Amino acid sequence: MLDPIVYGIKLKGLNDALTVEESTDSTKDTDSEQEEAVRALKTIGATMSCNPSKRPAVKVLSIIRSSPRRDAVIGLLALNSWLTEGETNGRELDYIQLIPTDSKLSTMVITVESLPGCAKERLINGDVSIERELVAARIEEWKEGSDCPKAQVIRMLGRAEEIEPQISAVLFEHAISAANFSSDSLSCLPNAPWKIPAEEYETRKDLRNTCTFTIDPASAADLDDALPFEKVSEKVFRIGVHIADVSRFVLPDTALDREARIRSTSVYIPQHKLLMLPPELSEQACSLVPGEDRLAFSISWDTDDTGNITGRWIGRSVIRSCCKLSYDDAQDIIDGGFEVDVSGKTGPKLHGQFELKDVVDSLRSLHGITKKMREIRLRNGAFWIEIPKIVFLFDESGNPCDSLLGVRKESSFLVEELMLLANRSVAEVISKAFPGCALLRRHAEPKSMKLKEFEEFCRKRGLELDASSSGKLHLALPKMREKLKTDPVLLQILLARAARAMQLAVYFCTGDLRGREDEWAHYGLSIPLYTHFTSPLRRYPDIVVHRTLAAVVEAEEAYAEKRQSCAASDGIGNRCFTGLYFDEEAAESEEGREALVCAAVRYGVPASEVVSEVAAYCNERKRAGKHVEQSAENVYLCALLKNKEVMFSDARVLRVGSTFMTVYINKFAIERRIYFGEVEGLTVEWIRTTGTLVLDTLKTKPLREVIFLRSAV
């Protein structure tokens, strides 16, 4: 099918042939360079295959692009290493050393003159406490042949042993912005208090009279999804997802849009919330708070009690949530709690016409349907790897005082199932309507080497696992869960190992993989198409997807007006673009193509080149956010252990060597390697013939108190 964006350019009368003709020579040069590069790579690959024990030696010819690590150095100043570099204009240039916290980076030098004012003054006054402060710096110059680059301190972060400076260092290293939003971005926000304009009620579907509620963490303020439920008949139920219509407020190419794109994602770490959008939007105008009319992008499905979907409607709406449920509230309802008393004093606070009984009945029905949907999805090949996540508890001073492992409950799976269904539905629609510029998310198959390592890890623990194909792995994981019901710790370890064998899911532009549609698939979910649509307050790709979907909806309405074939607006019909079955004939017709092009221009659907750039950048930002969350977790864990001084936890030995052992610590759900040489007072004897390790804390201890470990554990 013709890409509507390309078709739109042709409609505007642009002569593409001239551009093609002018660029023919350069294209040939580029092609020849690419062919030469491919040949070189094949030669290297063949050489490595013939000599597996050798690695090819290379020489760096030039640096194409500077590493972002140059601009994100964290370290400590060293007062006892002042250096002097000759005379310049009659005065000495003094240097001080910067010792990076990352051991992979070399020691750096900084001019005293370039230090921030307060730091320079403290240094001159001989304040030795400055050595205990973390500093954020960037490399200014690294001359060829020099082992010691010159850097510049950007700011002092604070005492290295304190939590907040360490968190600031983590954010700086990964370029996560903790700054306030710019005045230009804030000028794009609607005036507060914001009320829905009258024309929005006229052009959107009114869904305020459907029982709708949100399910989120108890502390959440940015509520970007709500769940409606309606019983159409004895055997037909209308379930759905309402998503905050963020693209109505964040318009393309505005200052707010540009800043949201740069931030790319919200980052949540203990005691810190780094938002992608200003709280005036994410926590007020867009947040689907109960009792208030809100603008939404909605998807409704008609389904029977077995989870079979018979109809679908997608469009913009006005909704009103009747209550905010926490995950614990929702779980209590699922488990039979919140039985309604006549006084109506029990349960969450309600708004509007619906009573607690309506919410309870709707939620339980929704749970029953989504549970069947989940069972169908898992039977069809999707696999589930649930890894416990550490949750920190804090004292009144904000210091970590304890921890526990968070385990997801049925209420979480209920929400997850509907979000997965919504994301999959939107991916189907936008990839068919705009096959050259849709932003999707794919998950490639695991690397064979990683799977072999996982198979071997399982085999050593008496578990035969065939991971030779995705289908066999899908079947093996449920059997593993069943077999290890009595050993949940080993199950946790194996699932964590399985997760490490997986590749990361990534965003991509469909235009980059045209003709290779098999590579669009999501391995973990075992589905051919997937995207992100359900969190536009927290992820920039979702905003791009919203704009694309809005264009499809408007094009569908414009096409239907011309053909007078639209289904009734108050029901769920087989619409030509957003229904269960995409009408390719309608999309390829002259009216269909023109409608898609006009809508794409109106809603700012980006061209394929822009989508590719957004996908690549958002992938990098998502990885950075993940690293920040993991690093922050380590910061709080270290602080907790420091405060406790001694903490006991069961652990399981996974591997034993002559100088180390790898253990899994149950309490924290983490795997760590312990090097014996770093443990004070520990004596070690490795008996190679039997693969036995003997550990003793004191040489004088009797033999009965010595610990024996075998490498085959």
PDB file of C-alpha atoms in Angstrom, residues 240-376:
ATOM      1  CA  GLY A 240     -12.330  -0.795  27.681  1.00  0.00           C
ATOM      2  CA  VAL A 241      -9.417   1.484  28.373  1.00  0.00           C
ATOM      3  CA  HIS A 242      -9.499   5.269  28.664  1.00  0.00           C
ATOM      4  CA  ILE A 243      -6.102   6.933  28.227  1.00  0.00           C
ATOM      5  CA  ALA A 244      -5.481  10.604  29.034  1.00  0.00           C
ATOM      6  CA  ASP A 245      -5.598  12.578  25.776  1.00  0.00           C
ATOM      7  CA  VAL A 246      -2.188  14.173  26.254  1.00  0.00           C
ATOM      8  CA  SER A 247      -1.692  14.952  22.555  1.00  0.00           C
ATOM      9  CA  ARG A 248      -4.598  17.419  22.856  1.00  0.00           C
ATOM     10  CA  PHE A 249      -2.336  19.558  25.082  1.00  0.00           C
ATOM     11  CA  VAL A 250       1.182  18.722  23.821  1.00  0.00           C
ATOM     12  CA  LEU A 251       1.109  19.996  20.249  1.00  0.00           C
ATOM     13  CA  PRO A 252       3.837  19.199  17.673  1.00  0.00           C
ATOM     14  CA  ASP A 253       6.853  21.504  17.421  1.00  0.00           C
ATOM     15  CA  THR A 254       5.993  23.554  20.490  1.00  0.00           C
ATOM     16  CA  ALA A 255       8.442  24.288  23.308  1.00  0.00           C
ATOM     17  CA  LEU A 256       6.550  21.828  25.519  1.00  0.00           C
ATOM     18  CA  ASP A 257       6.753  19.120  22.859  1.00  0.00           C
ATOM     19  CA  ARG A 258      10.486  19.661  22.404  1.00  0.00           C
ATOM     20  CA  GLU A 259      11.199  19.486  26.132  1.00  0.00           C
ATOM     21  CA  ALA A 260       9.028  16.374  26.529  1.00  0.00           C
ATOM     22  CA  ARG A 261      10.941  14.762  23.672  1.00  0.00           C
ATOM     23  CA  ILE A 262      14.290  15.608  25.270  1.00  0.00           C
ATOM     24  CA  ARG A 263      13.214  14.185  28.627  1.00  0.00           C
ATOM     25  CA  SER A 264      11.554  11.283  26.795  1.00  0.00           C
ATOM     26  CA  THR A 265      10.406   9.424  29.902  1.00  0.00           C
ATOM     27  CA  SER A 266       9.450   9.932  33.528  1.00  0.00           C
ATOM     28  CA  VAL A 267      11.849   8.328  35.985  1.00  0.00           C
ATOM     29  CA  TYR A 268      10.632   7.028  39.342  1.00  0.00           C
ATOM     30  CA  ILE A 269      13.108   6.189  42.078  1.00  0.00           C
ATOM     31  CA  PRO A 270      12.540   6.085  45.853  1.00  0.00           C
ATOM     32  CA  GLN A 271      11.687   9.567  47.175  1.00  0.00           C
ATOM     33  CA  HIS A 272      12.168  11.109  43.710  1.00  0.00           C
ATOM     34  CA  LYS A 273       9.788  11.640  40.827  1.00  0.00           C
ATOM     35  CA  LEU A 274      11.337  13.115  37.669  1.00  0.00           C
ATOM     36  CA  LEU A 275       8.458  13.932  35.347  1.00  0.00           C
ATOM     37  CA  MET A 276       8.419  14.108  31.555  1.00  0.00           C
ATOM     38  CA  LEU A 277       5.608  16.694  31.599  1.00  0.00           C
ATOM     39  CA  PRO A 278       4.900  19.549  34.033  1.00  0.00           C
ATOM     40  CA  PRO A 279       2.720  18.542  37.013  1.00  0.00           C
ATOM     41  CA  GLU A 280       0.147  21.121  35.877  1.00  0.00           C
ATOM     42  CA  LEU A 281      -0.555  18.659  33.057  1.00  0.00           C
ATOM     43  CA  SER A 282       0.446  15.253  34.391  1.00  0.00           C
ATOM     44  CA  GLU A 283      -1.193  15.663  37.796  1.00  0.00           C
ATOM     45  CA  GLN A 284      -3.991  18.111  37.019  1.00  0.00           C
ATOM     46  CA  ALA A 285      -5.442  18.890  33.563  1.00  0.00           C
ATOM     47  CA  CYS A 286      -4.639  15.471  32.039  1.00  0.00           C
ATOM     48  CA  SER A 287      -4.806  13.254  35.120  1.00  0.00           C
ATOM     49  CA  LEU A 288      -7.995  11.158  35.148  1.00  0.00           C
ATOM     50  CA  VAL A 289      -8.905  12.153  38.697  1.00  0.00           C
ATOM     51  CA  PRO A 290     -12.277  10.959  40.017  1.00  0.00           C
ATOM     52  CA  GLY A 291     -15.293  13.240  39.914  1.00  0.00           C
ATOM     53  CA  GLU A 292     -13.933  15.472  37.128  1.00  0.00           C
ATOM     54  CA  ASP A 293     -14.696  15.513  33.399  1.00  0.00           C
ATOM     55  CA  ARG A 294     -11.582  14.601  31.469  1.00  0.00           C
ATOM     56  CA  LEU A 295     -10.564  14.232  27.815  1.00  0.00           C
ATOM     57  CA  ALA A 296      -9.508  10.727  26.840  1.00  0.00           C
ATOM     58  CA  PHE A 297      -8.519   8.523  23.947  1.00  0.00           C
ATOM     59  CA  SER A 298     -10.664   5.426  24.383  1.00  0.00           C
ATOM     60  CA  ILE A 299     -10.799   1.855  23.155  1.00  0.00           C
ATOM     61  CA  SER A 300     -13.853  -0.333  23.803  1.00  0.00           C
ATOM     62  CA  TRP A 301     -14.192  -4.038  23.115  1.00  0.00           C
ATOM     63  CA  ASP A 302     -17.325  -6.145  23.079  1.00  0.00           C
ATOM     64  CA  THR A 303     -16.561  -9.556  24.560  1.00  0.00           C
ATOM     65  CA  ASP A 304     -18.303 -12.604  25.931  1.00  0.00           C
ATOM     66  CA  ASP A 305     -17.576 -14.206  29.300  1.00  0.00           C
ATOM     67  CA  THR A 306     -14.893 -16.444  27.752  1.00  0.00           C
ATOM     68  CA  GLY A 307     -12.765 -13.483  26.686  1.00  0.00           C
ATOM     69  CA  ASN A 308     -13.622 -13.732  22.978  1.00  0.00           C
ATOM     70  CA  ILE A 309     -13.720 -10.256  21.355  1.00  0.00           C
ATOM     71  CA  THR A 310     -16.499  -9.569  18.865  1.00  0.00           C
ATOM     72  CA  GLY A 311     -16.258  -5.808  18.274  1.00  0.00           C
ATOM     73  CA  ARG A 312     -14.006  -2.783  18.783  1.00  0.00           C
ATOM     74  CA  TRP A 313     -14.390   1.003  18.878  1.00  0.00           C
ATOM     75  CA  ILE A 314     -11.546   3.541  19.020  1.00  0.00           C
ATOM     76  CA  GLY A 315     -12.015   7.281  19.355  1.00  0.00           C
ATOM     77  CA  ARG A 316     -11.742  10.444  21.418  1.00  0.00           C
ATOM     78  CA  SER A 317     -14.092  10.801  24.361  1.00  0.00           C
ATOM     79  CA  VAL A 318     -15.126  12.691  27.485  1.00  0.00           C
ATOM     80  CA  ILE A 319     -15.108  10.542  30.623  1.00  0.00           C
ATOM     81  CA  ARG A 320     -15.597  10.856  34.370  1.00  0.00           C
ATOM     82  CA  SER A 321     -14.044   8.385  36.804  1.00  0.00           C
ATOM     83  CA  CYS A 322     -16.183   7.576  39.842  1.00  0.00           C
ATOM     84  CA  CYS A 323     -13.338   6.528  42.158  1.00  0.00           C
ATOM     85  CA  LYS A 324      -9.611   5.984  42.521  1.00  0.00           C
ATOM     86  CA  LEU A 325      -8.661   2.485  43.653  1.00  0.00           C
ATOM     87  CA  SER A 326      -5.231   1.502  44.867  1.00  0.00           C
ATOM     88  CA  TYR A 327      -3.905  -1.899  43.838  1.00  0.00           C
ATOM     89  CA  ASP A 328      -4.558  -3.071  47.388  1.00  0.00           C
ATOM     90  CA  ASP A 329      -8.160  -1.791  47.229  1.00  0.00           C
ATOM     91  CA  ALA A 330      -8.713  -3.621  43.947  1.00  0.00           C
ATOM     92  CA  GLN A 331      -7.165  -6.803  45.335  1.00  0.00           C
ATOM     93  CA  ASP A 332      -9.415  -6.651  48.389  1.00  0.00           C
ATOM     94  CA  ILE A 333     -12.442  -6.433  46.084  1.00  0.00           C
ATOM     95  CA  ILE A 334     -11.211  -9.374  43.990  1.00  0.00           C
ATOM     96  CA  ASP A 335     -10.629 -11.402  47.156  1.00  0.00           C
ATOM     97  CA  GLY A 336     -14.149 -10.703  48.398  1.00  0.00           C
ATOM     98  CA  GLY A 337     -13.552  -7.645  50.557  1.00  0.00           C
ATOM     99  CA  PHE A 338     -15.405  -4.304  50.554  1.00  0.00           C
ATOM    100  CA  GLU A 339     -18.770  -5.948  50.975  1.00  0.00           C
ATOM    101  CA  VAL A 340     -21.221  -3.081  50.892  1.00  0.00           C
ATOM    102  CA  ASP A 341     -22.896  -2.054  54.123  1.00  0.00           C
ATOM    103  CA  VAL A 342     -26.076  -0.022  54.272  1.00  0.00           C
ATOM    104  CA  SER A 343     -24.305   3.024  55.682  1.00  0.00           C
ATOM    105  CA  GLY A 344     -21.992   3.241  52.659  1.00  0.00           C
ATOM    106  CA  LYS A 345     -19.048   4.135  54.922  1.00  0.00           C
ATOM    107  CA  THR A 346     -16.794   1.312  53.796  1.00  0.00           C
ATOM    108  CA  GLY A 347     -14.561   1.307  50.738  1.00  0.00           C
ATOM    109  CA  PRO A 348     -12.963   4.069  48.667  1.00  0.00           C
ATOM    110  CA  LYS A 349     -14.416   7.552  48.233  1.00  0.00           C
ATOM    111  CA  LEU A 350     -17.037   7.668  45.458  1.00  0.00           C
ATOM    112  CA  HIS A 351     -17.979  10.527  43.134  1.00  0.00           C
ATOM    113  CA  GLY A 352     -21.133  10.935  41.084  1.00  0.00           C
ATOM    114  CA  GLN A 353     -24.003   8.578  40.398  1.00  0.00           C
ATOM    115  CA  PHE A 354     -22.350   5.180  40.915  1.00  0.00           C
ATOM    116  CA  GLU A 355     -22.393   3.302  44.206  1.00  0.00           C
ATOM    117  CA  LEU A 356     -19.759   1.054  45.708  1.00  0.00           C
ATOM    118  CA  LYS A 357     -21.734  -2.016  44.643  1.00  0.00           C
ATOM    119  CA  ASP A 358     -21.451  -0.888  41.006  1.00  0.00           C
ATOM    120  CA  VAL A 359     -17.678  -0.633  41.315  1.00  0.00           C
ATOM    121  CA  VAL A 360     -17.365  -3.974  43.120  1.00  0.00           C
ATOM    122  CA  ASP A 361     -19.528  -5.834  40.592  1.00  0.00           C
ATOM    123  CA  SER A 362     -17.781  -4.191  37.622  1.00  0.00           C
ATOM    124  CA  LEU A 363     -14.301  -4.918  38.927  1.00  0.00           C
ATOM    125  CA  ARG A 364     -15.045  -8.553  39.702  1.00  0.00           C
ATOM    126  CA  SER A 365     -16.599  -9.096  36.271  1.00  0.00           C
ATOM    127  CA  LEU A 366     -13.626  -7.377  34.662  1.00  0.00           C
ATOM    128  CA  HIS A 367     -11.263  -9.581  36.628  1.00  0.00           C
ATOM    129  CA  GLY A 368     -13.033 -12.720  35.449  1.00  0.00           C
ATOM    130  CA  ILE A 369     -12.846 -11.683  31.794  1.00  0.00           C
ATOM    131  CA  THR A 370      -9.204 -10.513  31.872  1.00  0.00           C
ATOM    132  CA  LYS A 371      -8.163 -13.688  33.681  1.00  0.00           C
ATOM    133  CA  LYS A 372      -9.539 -15.752  30.798  1.00  0.00           C
ATOM    134  CA  MET A 373      -7.819 -13.428  28.302  1.00  0.00           C
ATOM    135  CA  ARG A 374      -4.537 -13.944  30.108  1.00  0.00           C
ATOM    136  CA  GLU A 375      -4.936 -17.717  30.042  1.00  0.00           C
ATOM    137  CA  ILE A 376      -5.603 -17.583  26.287  1.00  0.00           C
TER     138      ILE A 376
END
